[in-house]
Coordinates of C-alpha atoms and ligand atoms in Angstrom, one line a residue:
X1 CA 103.4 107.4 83.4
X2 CA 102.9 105.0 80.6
X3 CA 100.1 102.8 81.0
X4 CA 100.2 99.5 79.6
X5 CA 96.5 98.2 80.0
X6 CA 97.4 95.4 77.3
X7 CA 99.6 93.9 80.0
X8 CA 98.0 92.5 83.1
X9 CA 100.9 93.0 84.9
X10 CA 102.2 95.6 87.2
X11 CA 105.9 97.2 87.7
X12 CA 106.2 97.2 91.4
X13 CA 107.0 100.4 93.3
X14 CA 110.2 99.8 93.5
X15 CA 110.7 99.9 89.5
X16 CA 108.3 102.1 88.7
X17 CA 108.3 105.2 91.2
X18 CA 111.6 104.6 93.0
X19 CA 110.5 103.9 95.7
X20 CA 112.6 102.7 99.0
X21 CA 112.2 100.2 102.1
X22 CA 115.3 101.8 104.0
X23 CA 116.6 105.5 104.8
X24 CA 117.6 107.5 107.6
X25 CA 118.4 111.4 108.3
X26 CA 116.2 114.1 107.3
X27 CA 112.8 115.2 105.6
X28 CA 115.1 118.2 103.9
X29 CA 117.7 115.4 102.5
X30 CA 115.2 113.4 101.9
X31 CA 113.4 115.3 99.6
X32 CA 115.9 116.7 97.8
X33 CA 117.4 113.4 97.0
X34 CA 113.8 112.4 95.5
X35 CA 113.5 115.9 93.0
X36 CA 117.3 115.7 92.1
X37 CA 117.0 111.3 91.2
X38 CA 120.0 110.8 94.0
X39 CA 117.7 109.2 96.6
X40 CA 118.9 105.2 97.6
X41 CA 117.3 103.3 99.6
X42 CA 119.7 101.0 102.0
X43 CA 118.7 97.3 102.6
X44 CA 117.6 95.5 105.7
X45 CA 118.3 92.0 106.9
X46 CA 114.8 91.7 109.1
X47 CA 112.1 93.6 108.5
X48 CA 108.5 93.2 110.1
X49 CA 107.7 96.4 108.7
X50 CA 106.3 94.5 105.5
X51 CA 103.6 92.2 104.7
X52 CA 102.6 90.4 101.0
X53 CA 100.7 92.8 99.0
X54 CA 98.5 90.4 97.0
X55 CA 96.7 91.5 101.0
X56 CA 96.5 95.1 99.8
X57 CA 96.1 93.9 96.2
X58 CA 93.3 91.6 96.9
X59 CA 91.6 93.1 100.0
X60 CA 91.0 96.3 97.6
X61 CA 89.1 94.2 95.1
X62 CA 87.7 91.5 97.6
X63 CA 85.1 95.4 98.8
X64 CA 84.0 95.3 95.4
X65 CA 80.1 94.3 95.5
X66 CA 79.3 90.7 94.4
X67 CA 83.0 90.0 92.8
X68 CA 84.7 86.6 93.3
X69 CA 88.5 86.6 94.3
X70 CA 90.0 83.7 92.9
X71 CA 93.4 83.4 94.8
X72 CA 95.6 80.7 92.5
X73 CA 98.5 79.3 95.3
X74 CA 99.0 77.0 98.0
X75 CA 95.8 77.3 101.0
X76 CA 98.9 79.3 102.9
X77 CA 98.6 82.1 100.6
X78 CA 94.6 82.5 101.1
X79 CA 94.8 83.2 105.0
X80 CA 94.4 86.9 104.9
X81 CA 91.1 86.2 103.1
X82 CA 89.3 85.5 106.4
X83 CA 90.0 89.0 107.5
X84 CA 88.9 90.6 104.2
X85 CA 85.8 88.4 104.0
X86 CA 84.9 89.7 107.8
X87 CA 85.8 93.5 107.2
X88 CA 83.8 93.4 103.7
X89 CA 80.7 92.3 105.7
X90 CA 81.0 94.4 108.2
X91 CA 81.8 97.4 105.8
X92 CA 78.3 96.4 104.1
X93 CA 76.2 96.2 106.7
X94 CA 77.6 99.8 108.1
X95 CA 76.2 101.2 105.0
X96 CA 73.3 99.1 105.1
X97 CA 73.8 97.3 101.7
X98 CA 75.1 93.5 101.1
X99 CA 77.7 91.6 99.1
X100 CA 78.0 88.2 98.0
X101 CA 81.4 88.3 97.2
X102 CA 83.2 84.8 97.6
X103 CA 87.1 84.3 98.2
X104 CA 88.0 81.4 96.5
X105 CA 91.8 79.5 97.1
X106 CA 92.8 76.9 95.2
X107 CA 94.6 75.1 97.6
X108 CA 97.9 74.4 95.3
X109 CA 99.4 71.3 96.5
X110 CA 103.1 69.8 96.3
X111 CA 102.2 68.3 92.6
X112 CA 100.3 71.2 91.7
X113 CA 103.8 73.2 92.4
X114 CA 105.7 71.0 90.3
X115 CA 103.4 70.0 87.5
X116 CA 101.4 73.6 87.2
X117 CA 97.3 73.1 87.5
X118 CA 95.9 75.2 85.2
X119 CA 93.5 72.7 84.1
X120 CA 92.2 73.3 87.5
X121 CA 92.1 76.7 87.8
X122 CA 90.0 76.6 84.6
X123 CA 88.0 74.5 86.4
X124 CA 87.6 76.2 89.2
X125 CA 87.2 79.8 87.2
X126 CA 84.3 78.1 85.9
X127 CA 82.8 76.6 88.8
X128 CA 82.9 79.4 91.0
X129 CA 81.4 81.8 87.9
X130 CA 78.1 79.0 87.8
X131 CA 77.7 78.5 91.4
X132 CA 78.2 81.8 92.6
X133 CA 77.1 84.3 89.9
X134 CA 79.9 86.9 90.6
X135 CA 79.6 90.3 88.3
X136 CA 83.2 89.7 87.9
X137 CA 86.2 87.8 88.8
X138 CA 89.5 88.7 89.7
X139 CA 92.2 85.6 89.6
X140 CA 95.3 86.3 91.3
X141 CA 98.5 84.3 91.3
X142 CA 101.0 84.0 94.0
X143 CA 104.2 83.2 94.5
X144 CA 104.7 79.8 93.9
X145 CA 102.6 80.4 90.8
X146 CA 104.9 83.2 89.8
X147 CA 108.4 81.2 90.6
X148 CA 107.0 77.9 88.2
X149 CA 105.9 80.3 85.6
X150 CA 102.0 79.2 85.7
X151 CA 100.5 80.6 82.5
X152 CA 97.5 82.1 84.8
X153 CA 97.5 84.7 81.7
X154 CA 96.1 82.0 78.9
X155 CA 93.8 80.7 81.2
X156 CA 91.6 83.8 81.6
X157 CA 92.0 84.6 78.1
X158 CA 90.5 81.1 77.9
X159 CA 87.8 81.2 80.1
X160 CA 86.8 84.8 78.7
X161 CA 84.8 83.0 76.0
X162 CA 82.7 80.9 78.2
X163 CA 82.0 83.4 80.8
X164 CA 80.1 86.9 80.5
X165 CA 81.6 89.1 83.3
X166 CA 84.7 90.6 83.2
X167 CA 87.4 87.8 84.1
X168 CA 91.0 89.8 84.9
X169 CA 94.3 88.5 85.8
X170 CA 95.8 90.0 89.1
X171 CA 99.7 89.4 89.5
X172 CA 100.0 89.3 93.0
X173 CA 103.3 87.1 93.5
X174 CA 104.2 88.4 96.9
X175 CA 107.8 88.0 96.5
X176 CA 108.4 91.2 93.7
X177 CA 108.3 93.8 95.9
X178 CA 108.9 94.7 99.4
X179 CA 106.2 97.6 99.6
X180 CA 102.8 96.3 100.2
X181 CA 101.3 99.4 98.7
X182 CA 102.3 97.9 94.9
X183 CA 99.0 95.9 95.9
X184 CA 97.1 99.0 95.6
X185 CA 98.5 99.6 91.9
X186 CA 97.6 95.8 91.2
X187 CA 94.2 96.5 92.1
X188 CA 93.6 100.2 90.5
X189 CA 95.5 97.9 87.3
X190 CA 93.1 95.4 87.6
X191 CA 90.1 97.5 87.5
X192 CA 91.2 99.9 85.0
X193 CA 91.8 97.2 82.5
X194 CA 88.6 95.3 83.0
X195 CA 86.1 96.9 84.5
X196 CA 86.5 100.6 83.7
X197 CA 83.9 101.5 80.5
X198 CA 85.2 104.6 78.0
X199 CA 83.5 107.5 78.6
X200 CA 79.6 107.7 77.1
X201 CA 78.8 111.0 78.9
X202 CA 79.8 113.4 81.7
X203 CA 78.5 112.9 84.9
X204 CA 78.4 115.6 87.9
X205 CA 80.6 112.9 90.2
X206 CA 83.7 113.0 91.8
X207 CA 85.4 109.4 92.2
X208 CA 86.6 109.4 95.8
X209 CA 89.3 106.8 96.3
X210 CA 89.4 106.0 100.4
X211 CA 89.8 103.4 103.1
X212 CA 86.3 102.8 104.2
X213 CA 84.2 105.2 103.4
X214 CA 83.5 106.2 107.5
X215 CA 82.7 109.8 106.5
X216 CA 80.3 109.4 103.4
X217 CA 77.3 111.2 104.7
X218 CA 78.8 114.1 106.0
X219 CA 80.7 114.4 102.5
X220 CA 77.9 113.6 100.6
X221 CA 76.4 116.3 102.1
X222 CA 79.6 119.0 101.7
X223 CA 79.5 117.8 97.7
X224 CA 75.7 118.6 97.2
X225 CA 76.4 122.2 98.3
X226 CA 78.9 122.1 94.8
X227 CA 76.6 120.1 93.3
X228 CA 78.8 117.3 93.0
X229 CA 78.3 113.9 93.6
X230 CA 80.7 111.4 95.4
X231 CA 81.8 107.9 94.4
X232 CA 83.5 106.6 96.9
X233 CA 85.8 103.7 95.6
X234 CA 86.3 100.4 96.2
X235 CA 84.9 99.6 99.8
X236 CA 81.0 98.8 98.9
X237 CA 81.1 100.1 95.0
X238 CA 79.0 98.0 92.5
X239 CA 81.0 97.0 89.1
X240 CA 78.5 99.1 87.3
X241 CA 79.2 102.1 89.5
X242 CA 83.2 101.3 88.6
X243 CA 82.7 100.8 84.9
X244 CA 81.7 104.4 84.8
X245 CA 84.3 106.3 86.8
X246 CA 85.9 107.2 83.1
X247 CA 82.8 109.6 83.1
X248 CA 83.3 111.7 86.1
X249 CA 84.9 115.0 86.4
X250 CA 87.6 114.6 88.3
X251 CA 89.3 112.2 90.9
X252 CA 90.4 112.7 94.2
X253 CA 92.2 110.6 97.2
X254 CA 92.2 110.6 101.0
X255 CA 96.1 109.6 100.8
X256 CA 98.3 109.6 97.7
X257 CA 99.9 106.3 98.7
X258 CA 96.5 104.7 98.4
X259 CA 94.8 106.8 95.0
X260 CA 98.0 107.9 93.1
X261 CA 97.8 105.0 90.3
X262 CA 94.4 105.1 89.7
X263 CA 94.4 108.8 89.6
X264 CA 97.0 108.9 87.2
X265 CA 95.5 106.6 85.2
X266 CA 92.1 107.8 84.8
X267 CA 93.7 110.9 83.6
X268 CA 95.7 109.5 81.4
X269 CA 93.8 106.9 79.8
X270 CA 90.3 108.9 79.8
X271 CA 91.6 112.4 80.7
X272 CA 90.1 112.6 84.2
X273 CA 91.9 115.4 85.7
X274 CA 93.3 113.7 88.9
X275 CA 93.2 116.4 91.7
X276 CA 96.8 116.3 92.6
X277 CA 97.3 118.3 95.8
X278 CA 97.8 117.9 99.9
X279 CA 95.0 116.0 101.4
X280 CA 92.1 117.3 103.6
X281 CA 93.8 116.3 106.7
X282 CA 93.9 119.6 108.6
X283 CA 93.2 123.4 107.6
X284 CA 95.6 124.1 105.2
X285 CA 95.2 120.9 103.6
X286 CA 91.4 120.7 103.2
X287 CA 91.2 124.2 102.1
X288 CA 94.3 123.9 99.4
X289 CA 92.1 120.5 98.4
X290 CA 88.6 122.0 97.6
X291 CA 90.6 125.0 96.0
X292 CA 91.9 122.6 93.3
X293 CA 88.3 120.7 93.5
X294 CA 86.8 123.8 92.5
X295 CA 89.6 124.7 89.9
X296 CA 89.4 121.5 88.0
X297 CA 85.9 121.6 87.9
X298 CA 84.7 124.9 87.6
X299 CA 83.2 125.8 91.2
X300 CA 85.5 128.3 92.5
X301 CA 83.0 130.8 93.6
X302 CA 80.7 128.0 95.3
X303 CA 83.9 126.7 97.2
X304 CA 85.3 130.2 98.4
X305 CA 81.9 130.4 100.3
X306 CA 81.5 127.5 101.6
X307 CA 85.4 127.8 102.7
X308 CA 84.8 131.6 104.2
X309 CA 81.3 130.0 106.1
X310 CA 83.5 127.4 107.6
X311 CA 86.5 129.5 108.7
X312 CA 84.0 132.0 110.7
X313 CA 82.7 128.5 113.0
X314 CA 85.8 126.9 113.3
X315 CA 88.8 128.8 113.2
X316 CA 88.2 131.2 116.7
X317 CA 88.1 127.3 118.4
X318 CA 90.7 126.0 117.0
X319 CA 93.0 129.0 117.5
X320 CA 92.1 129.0 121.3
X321 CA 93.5 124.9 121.7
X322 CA 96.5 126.0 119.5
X323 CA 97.8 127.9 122.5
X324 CA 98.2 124.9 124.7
X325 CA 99.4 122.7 122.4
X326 CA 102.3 125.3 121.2
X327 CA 105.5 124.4 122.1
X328 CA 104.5 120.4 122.4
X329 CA 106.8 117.6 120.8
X330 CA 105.9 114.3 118.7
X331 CA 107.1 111.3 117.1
X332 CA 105.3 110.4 114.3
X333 CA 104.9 106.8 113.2
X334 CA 102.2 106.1 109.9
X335 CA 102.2 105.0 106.4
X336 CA 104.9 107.2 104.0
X337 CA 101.3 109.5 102.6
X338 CA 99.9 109.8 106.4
X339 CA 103.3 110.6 107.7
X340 CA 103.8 113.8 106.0
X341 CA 100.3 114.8 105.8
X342 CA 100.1 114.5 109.8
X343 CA 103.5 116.1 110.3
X344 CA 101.8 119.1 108.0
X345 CA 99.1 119.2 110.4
X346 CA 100.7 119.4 113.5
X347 CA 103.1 121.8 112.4
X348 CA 99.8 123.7 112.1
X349 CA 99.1 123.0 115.2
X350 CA 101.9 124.4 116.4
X351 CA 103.7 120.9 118.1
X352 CA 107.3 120.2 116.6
X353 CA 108.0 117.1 115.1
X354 CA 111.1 115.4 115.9
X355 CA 111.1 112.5 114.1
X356 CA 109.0 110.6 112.0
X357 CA 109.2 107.1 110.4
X358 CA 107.6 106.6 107.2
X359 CA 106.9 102.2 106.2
X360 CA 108.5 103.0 103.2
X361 CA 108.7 106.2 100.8
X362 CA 107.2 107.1 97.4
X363 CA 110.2 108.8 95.9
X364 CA 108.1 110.2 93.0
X365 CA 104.7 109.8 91.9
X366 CA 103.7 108.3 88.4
X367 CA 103.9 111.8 86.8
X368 CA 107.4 112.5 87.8
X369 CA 106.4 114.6 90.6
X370 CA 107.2 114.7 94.6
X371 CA 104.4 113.9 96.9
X372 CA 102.2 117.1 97.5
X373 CA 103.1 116.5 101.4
X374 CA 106.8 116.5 100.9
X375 CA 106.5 119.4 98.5
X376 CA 104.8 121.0 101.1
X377 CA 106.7 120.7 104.0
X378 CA 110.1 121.3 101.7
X379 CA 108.8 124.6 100.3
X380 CA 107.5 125.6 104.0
X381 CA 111.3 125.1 105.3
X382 CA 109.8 122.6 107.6
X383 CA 112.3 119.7 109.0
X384 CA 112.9 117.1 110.9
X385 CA 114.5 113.8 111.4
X386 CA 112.9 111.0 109.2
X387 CA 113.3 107.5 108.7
X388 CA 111.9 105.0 106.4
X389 CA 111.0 101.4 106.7
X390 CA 112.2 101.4 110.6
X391 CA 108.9 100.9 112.5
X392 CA 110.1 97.8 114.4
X393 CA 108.5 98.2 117.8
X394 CA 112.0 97.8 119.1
X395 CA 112.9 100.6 116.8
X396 CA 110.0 102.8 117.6
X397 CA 110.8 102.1 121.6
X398 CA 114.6 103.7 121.0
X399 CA 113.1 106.2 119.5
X400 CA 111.1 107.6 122.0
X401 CA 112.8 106.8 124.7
X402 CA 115.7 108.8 123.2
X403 CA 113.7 112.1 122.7
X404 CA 111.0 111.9 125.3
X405 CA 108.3 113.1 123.2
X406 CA 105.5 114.7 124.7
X407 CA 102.8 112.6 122.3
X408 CA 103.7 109.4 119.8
X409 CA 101.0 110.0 116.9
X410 CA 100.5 106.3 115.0
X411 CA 98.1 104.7 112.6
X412 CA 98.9 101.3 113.4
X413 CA 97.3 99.7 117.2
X414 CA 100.3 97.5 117.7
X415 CA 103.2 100.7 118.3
X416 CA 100.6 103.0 120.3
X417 CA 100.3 100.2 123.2
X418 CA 104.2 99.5 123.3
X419 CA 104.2 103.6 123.4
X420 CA 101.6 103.5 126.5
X421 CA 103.3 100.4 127.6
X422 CA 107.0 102.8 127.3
X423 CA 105.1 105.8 129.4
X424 CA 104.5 107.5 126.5
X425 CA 101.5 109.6 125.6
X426 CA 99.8 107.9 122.1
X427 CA 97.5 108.7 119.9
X428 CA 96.2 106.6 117.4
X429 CA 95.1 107.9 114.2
X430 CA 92.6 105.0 113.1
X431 CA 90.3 106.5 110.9
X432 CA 91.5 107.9 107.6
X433 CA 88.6 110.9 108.3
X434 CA 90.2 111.5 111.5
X435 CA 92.0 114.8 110.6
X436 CA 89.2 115.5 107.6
X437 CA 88.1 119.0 107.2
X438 CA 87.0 122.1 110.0
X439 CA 85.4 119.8 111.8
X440 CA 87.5 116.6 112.3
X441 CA 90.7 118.7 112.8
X442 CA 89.3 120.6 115.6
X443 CA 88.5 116.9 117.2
X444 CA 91.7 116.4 116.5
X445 CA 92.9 119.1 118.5
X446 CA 90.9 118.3 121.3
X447 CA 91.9 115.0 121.4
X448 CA 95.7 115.9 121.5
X449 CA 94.7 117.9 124.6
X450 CA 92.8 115.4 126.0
X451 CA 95.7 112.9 125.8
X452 CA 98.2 115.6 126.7
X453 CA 96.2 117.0 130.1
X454 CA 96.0 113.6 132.0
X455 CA 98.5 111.5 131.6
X456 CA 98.0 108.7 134.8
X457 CA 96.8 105.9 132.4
X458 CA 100.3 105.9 130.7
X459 CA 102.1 106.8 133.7
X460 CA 100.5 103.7 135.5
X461 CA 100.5 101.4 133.2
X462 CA 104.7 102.3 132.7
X463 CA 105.1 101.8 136.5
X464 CA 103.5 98.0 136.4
X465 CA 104.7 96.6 132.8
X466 CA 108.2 95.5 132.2
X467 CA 109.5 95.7 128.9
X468 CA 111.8 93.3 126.9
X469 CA 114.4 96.2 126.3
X470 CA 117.6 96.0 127.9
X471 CA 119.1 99.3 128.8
X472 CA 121.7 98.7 126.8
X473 CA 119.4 99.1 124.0
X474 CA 118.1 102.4 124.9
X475 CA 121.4 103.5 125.4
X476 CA 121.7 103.1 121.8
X477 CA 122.1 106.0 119.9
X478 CA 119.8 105.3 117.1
X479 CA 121.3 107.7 114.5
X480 CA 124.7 106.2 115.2
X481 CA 122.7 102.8 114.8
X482 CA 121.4 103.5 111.2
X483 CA 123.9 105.7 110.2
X484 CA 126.7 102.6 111.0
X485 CA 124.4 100.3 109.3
X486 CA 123.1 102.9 106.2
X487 CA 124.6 100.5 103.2
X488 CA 124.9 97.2 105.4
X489 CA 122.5 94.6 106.3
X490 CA 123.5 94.1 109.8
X491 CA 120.9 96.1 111.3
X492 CA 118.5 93.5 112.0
X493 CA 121.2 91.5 113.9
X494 CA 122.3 94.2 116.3
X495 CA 119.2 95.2 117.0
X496 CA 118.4 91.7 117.9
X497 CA 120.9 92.0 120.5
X498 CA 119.1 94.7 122.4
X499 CA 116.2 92.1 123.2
X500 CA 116.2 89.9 125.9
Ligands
SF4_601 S1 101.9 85.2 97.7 FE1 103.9 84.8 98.6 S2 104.3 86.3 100.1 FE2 102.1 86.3 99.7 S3 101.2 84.9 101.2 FE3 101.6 83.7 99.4 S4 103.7 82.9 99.7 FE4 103.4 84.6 101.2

């Protein structure tokens, strides 16, 4: 990857990575279209598998500590800023620190759209920087600031002079890519450009890019036995603790999707070695993690004990659930780095997959490789049918319906009821640490079985809720559905027609 840090502008997925918002068939095809450069994504007309990144983009920077978000567009634009405001606090208190970080909109209006406002935003820059006191502030545009061409650009280099925090630029015009996840780049951009210090010295840390940070303590703890300390990045980290993440030894992700750009670019800008393997979720991937852990920085020996320690407590328990779970069949529904990472796991596990469905699919990562988790699975002969982009609960409803799985396995609330509501055993994957390590994947495991050995909640809940399928829609066969559809954009429409 080439990293422009001069520009404060991002490629979008899309551009950059190849990535794709519309496939069907199989994880084999599938990844041997991404190594070989042949993979095309097809196009939908309706979609509700989507949402505006500059949420993903902004709510990653809005859990910095004591930033200001400036959000440049109309008040429209500024509405997911309630929810990030609410989870940031909450997120604080849990860890029992505070924030003052403000969300600002600027409330465009219709003259604003026509005429530009940058006078105001430079007013407002500077107002919210003297009443509020951020220690930095991030000023993102939006699509109707992107479609008149506001010079958002100028104005922070502008304001730069009068203002002594870091001021960035954050292009978040919703409209230039389809894969919410390009907000996650925005925001790794963002922060490597302006807040990330060069190197002064090395530090025993480990910059720890995650969700919410749920499992600090007991990682904390694992780290210490390594003697290696944690930053966990961005939910609750301090600009000071960000401006020296150049200085750590290496960098590591609970989910490629999420860390991959900032990874990359640590290593490439400040060579950080970015720990480029299968996540932690389940045995084989936490142990093929702290194996690289220890290889990039020198802790082999510790990590082989600590590994062996763990193996003799948890693998006899784990290997007793296995046998009733053997033989057991899923659908798997998650983000495109959860997808395959689960799908690993219960492979381990020893429950088939049968199809999963991806919200949209890295088709190479910024250094030109395939995701660990596809690699994986590929070089394990591991297959199964996969889709992209198709997580519709109408979709998701065909779906099971069609193959009767024994468990649907989702990290998303909304498809887990409609699977309960469809008579379908669900689990839902909430946490990110939910699969994490010995310990977490043998709750795992029990939970399956939990879900698996009494089924009346699902069963009842089936017999008294009627659903707004026809059963002309389930009749559907949904690989004649996409593969009829692959290269139109009709799919939205017929599927339409299978709701009453
Ligand atoms: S930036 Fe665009 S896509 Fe995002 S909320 Fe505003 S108008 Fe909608």
């Amino acid at each position: 990857m080439a990293l422009n840090l001069n520009s404060s502008n991002v490629a979008t997925r899309e551009n950059r990575i190849g990535s794709i918002t519309g496939y069907i068939g199989n994880l084999k095809d599938l990844a041997e279209k991404s190594e070989c450069g042949t993979l095309r994504g097809c196009g939908r007309c309706f979609s509700q598998s989507s949402t505006c990144l500059s949420s993903c983009g902004l709510g990653q920077l809005s859990a910095i500590r004591d930033v200001a978000i400036i959000h440049h567009g109309p008040s429209g634009c500024s509405a997911a800023s309630a929810g990030s405001y609410y989870l940031d606090k909450v997120m604080a208190k849990k860890r029992g620190v505070t924030t003052s970080t403000v969300y600002v909109g600027t409330d465009m209006n219709e003259q604003d759209t026509i005429f530009g406002s940058t006078n105001k935003l430079r007013e407002i820059i500077l107002e919210v920087n003297r009443r509020y006191k951020p220690k930095a502030i991030f000023v993102s545009s939006s699509c109707a600031t992107g479609i008149i061409g506001e010079d958002i650009d100028s104005v922070v280099d502008e304001v730069k002079e009068e203002i002594d925090v870091p001021v960035v630029a954050v292009h978040c015009e919703g409209f230039k890519s389809r894969i919410w996840a390009t907000g996650f780049d925005i925001a790794d951009h963002a922060v490597l450009s302006a807040i990330v210090q060069p190197p002064k010295q090395k530090r025993n840390t480990i910059n720890f890019k995650n969700f919410y940070e749920s499992a600090r303590p007991e990682i904390i703890e694992m780290f210490k036995k390594f003697d290696l300390e944690p930053v966990f990045l961005y939910c609750n980290s301090t600009v000071e603790e960000l401006s020296h993440i150049s200085e750590s030894l290496a960098t590591t992700c609970i989910c490629g999707t999420l860390g991959n750009y900032l990874g990359n670019g640590l290593e490439e800008k400040y060579g950080v070695p970015y720990v480029r393997s299968i996540n932690q979720c389940g045995i084989i991937g936490f142990e093929t993690w702290l194996r690289e852990i220890g290889r990039v920085t020198g802790r082999s020996e510790k990590i082989e004990a600590y590994i062996q320690e763990q193996r003799a407590i948890y693998i006899p328990q784990l290997e007793e659930i296995k046998k009733e779970l053997k033989g057991l069949r899923a659908v798997i529904g998650m983000g495109p780095g959860y997808t395959f990472e689960v799908s690993r796991v219960l492979n381990e596990l020893g429950i088939e997959v049968v199809w999963a469905l991806a919200w949209h699919y890295d088709k190479k990562y910024e250094n030109g490789d395939v995701p660990p988790s596809m690699k994986y699975l590929l070089d394990n002969d591991i297959n199964f049918e996969a889709s992209v982009s198709d997580q519709q609960n109408y979709e998701v409803m065909n779906v099971l319906h069609k193959y009767k799985p024994d468990l649907y396995l989702s990290r998303h609330p909304g498809s887990t009821v409609w699977a309960i509501k469809n008579g379908t055993t669900a689990v839902y994957v909430a946490d990110e640490y939910m699969i994490f390590g010995y310990k977490h994947t043998l709750e795992f495991a029990k939970t399956i079985l939990d879900s698996i050995r009494n089924r009346s909640f699902e069963q009842n809940l089936a017999k008294r809720v009627k659903l707004p399928y026809t059963d002309w829609w389930y009749e559907q066969n949904v690989d004649k559905f996409f593969e009829e559809n692959k290269n139109s954009d009709t799919a939205g429409a017929k599927a339409a027609g299978g709701v009453k």
